[in-house]
């Protein structure tokens, strides 16, 4: 009986220990410098800068989504959530980093306006072109 009790205790302690280790492990997102893409292609920019979190289909299911504190937005439903009208200005503000999104918590989403500014070496026209083309691509993904 004593051996059985010790065996049960050992199994319990092992299970609790493994559970604690598994619970404390979290997928880590490694940040890498953003590669330059053509400012003319909203699709290429989305795939390079957004798809890792938002998914290639923009539904919020990208490979890095599980590592975030808050689930990435389903970008295909922005118009639906805004009474059927795509929120151009809101999307532009979020991409630029001017609008805080509560779901981003500690600003896990990069401030792409700053990244685009560095890529373009401070040419504001190119920054605006990048943001407009990225926003237009997201607009093209809206659920009908």
Coordinates of C-alpha atoms in Angstrom, one line a residue:
X1 CA 0.0 0.0 0.0
X2 CA 2.8 2.4 0.9
X3 CA 4.5 1.7 -2.5
X4 CA 1.2 2.4 -4.3
X5 CA 0.8 5.7 -2.4
X6 CA 4.3 6.8 -3.3
X7 CA 3.8 5.8 -6.9
X8 CA 0.5 7.9 -7.0
X9 CA 2.3 10.9 -5.4
X10 CA 5.2 10.6 -7.9
X11 CA 2.7 10.5 -10.9
X12 CA 0.8 13.5 -9.5
X13 CA 4.0 15.6 -8.9
X14 CA 5.3 14.7 -12.3
X15 CA 2.0 15.7 -14.0
X16 CA 1.8 19.0 -12.1
X17 CA 5.4 19.8 -13.0
X18 CA 4.9 19.0 -16.7
X19 CA 1.7 21.0 -16.8
X20 CA 3.4 24.0 -15.2
X21 CA 6.3 23.9 -17.7
X22 CA 3.9 23.6 -20.7
X23 CA 1.7 26.4 -19.4
X24 CA 4.7 28.7 -19.0
X25 CA 6.0 28.0 -22.5
X26 CA 4.8 30.6 -25.0
X27 CA 5.6 30.9 -28.6
X28 CA 8.0 33.7 -29.1
X29 CA 7.9 36.1 -32.0
X30 CA 11.3 37.0 -33.3
X31 CA 11.4 40.5 -34.8
X32 CA 13.3 40.9 -38.0
X33 CA 14.0 43.9 -40.0
X34 CA 11.2 44.5 -42.6
X35 CA 12.4 43.8 -46.1
X36 CA 11.7 46.5 -48.6
X37 CA 8.9 45.8 -51.1
X38 CA 7.5 47.9 -54.0
X39 CA 5.4 50.7 -52.7
X40 CA 3.1 50.1 -55.7
X41 CA 2.0 46.6 -54.6
X42 CA -0.5 46.5 -51.7
X43 CA -0.6 42.7 -52.0
X44 CA 3.2 42.3 -51.7
X45 CA 3.3 44.6 -48.7
X46 CA 0.4 42.7 -47.0
X47 CA 2.2 39.4 -47.5
X48 CA 5.5 40.7 -46.3
X49 CA 4.3 42.9 -43.3
X50 CA 0.8 41.7 -42.3
X51 CA 0.3 38.1 -43.1
X52 CA 2.4 36.7 -40.4
X53 CA -0.1 37.9 -37.8
X54 CA -3.3 38.5 -39.8
X55 CA -2.9 35.4 -42.1
X56 CA -2.6 35.3 -45.9
X57 CA -6.4 35.4 -46.0
X58 CA -6.4 38.4 -43.6
X59 CA -8.8 36.5 -41.2
X60 CA -6.5 36.9 -38.2
X61 CA -5.0 33.4 -38.3
X62 CA -1.4 33.9 -39.3
X63 CA 1.4 31.8 -38.0
X64 CA 2.5 34.4 -35.3
X65 CA -1.1 34.9 -34.1
X66 CA -0.9 32.4 -31.3
X67 CA 2.1 34.2 -29.7
X68 CA 0.2 37.5 -29.4
X69 CA -1.6 38.7 -26.3
X70 CA -4.7 39.6 -28.3
X71 CA -5.9 37.9 -31.4
X72 CA -5.2 39.8 -34.6
X73 CA -8.2 41.4 -36.3
X74 CA -10.1 39.7 -39.1
X75 CA -9.3 42.4 -41.7
X76 CA -11.9 41.0 -44.1
X77 CA -14.8 42.2 -41.9
X78 CA -13.8 45.8 -41.3
X79 CA -16.5 47.2 -43.6
X80 CA -19.1 44.9 -42.1
X81 CA -18.2 46.1 -38.6
X82 CA -18.5 49.7 -39.9
X83 CA -22.0 49.6 -41.2
X84 CA -20.9 48.4 -44.7
X85 CA -18.4 51.2 -45.3
X86 CA -14.7 50.5 -45.4
X87 CA -13.0 52.7 -42.7
X88 CA -10.2 54.2 -44.9
X89 CA -9.1 56.8 -42.5
X90 CA -9.1 54.5 -39.5
X91 CA -7.0 51.9 -41.3
X92 CA -4.6 54.6 -42.4
X93 CA -4.3 55.9 -38.8
X94 CA -3.7 52.4 -37.4
X95 CA -1.0 51.6 -40.0
X96 CA 0.7 54.9 -39.4
X97 CA 0.6 54.3 -35.6
X98 CA -1.6 57.3 -35.0
X99 CA -4.6 55.4 -33.7
X100 CA -4.3 53.1 -30.7
X101 CA -6.1 49.8 -31.1
X102 CA -7.1 48.4 -27.7
X103 CA -6.6 44.8 -29.0
X104 CA -3.0 45.6 -29.7
X105 CA -2.4 46.1 -26.0
X106 CA 1.2 47.0 -25.7
X107 CA 1.5 48.0 -29.3
X108 CA 2.5 44.6 -30.6
X109 CA 1.6 45.6 -34.1
X110 CA 4.5 47.5 -35.6
X111 CA 4.0 51.1 -36.4
X112 CA 4.3 50.7 -40.1
X113 CA 4.3 54.4 -40.8
X114 CA 7.7 54.7 -39.1
X115 CA 9.0 51.6 -40.8
X116 CA 7.9 52.8 -44.2
X117 CA 9.4 56.3 -43.5
X118 CA 12.8 54.6 -42.8
X119 CA 12.5 52.5 -46.0
X120 CA 11.7 55.5 -48.1
X121 CA 14.5 57.5 -46.5
X122 CA 12.1 60.1 -45.3
X123 CA 10.2 60.6 -48.6
X124 CA 6.7 61.3 -47.3
X125 CA 5.1 60.8 -50.7
X126 CA 6.4 57.2 -50.8
X127 CA 5.2 56.6 -47.3
X128 CA 1.7 57.9 -48.3
X129 CA 1.8 55.7 -51.4
X130 CA 2.7 52.6 -49.4
X131 CA -0.1 53.2 -46.8
X132 CA -2.7 54.0 -49.4
X133 CA -1.9 50.9 -51.5
X134 CA -1.8 48.7 -48.4
X135 CA -5.2 50.1 -47.3
X136 CA -6.6 49.6 -50.8
X137 CA -5.5 46.0 -50.8
X138 CA -7.2 45.4 -47.4
X139 CA -10.3 47.1 -48.8
X140 CA -10.3 44.6 -51.7
X141 CA -10.4 41.8 -49.2
X142 CA -13.7 42.9 -47.6
X143 CA -16.5 40.3 -47.3
X144 CA -19.3 41.0 -49.7

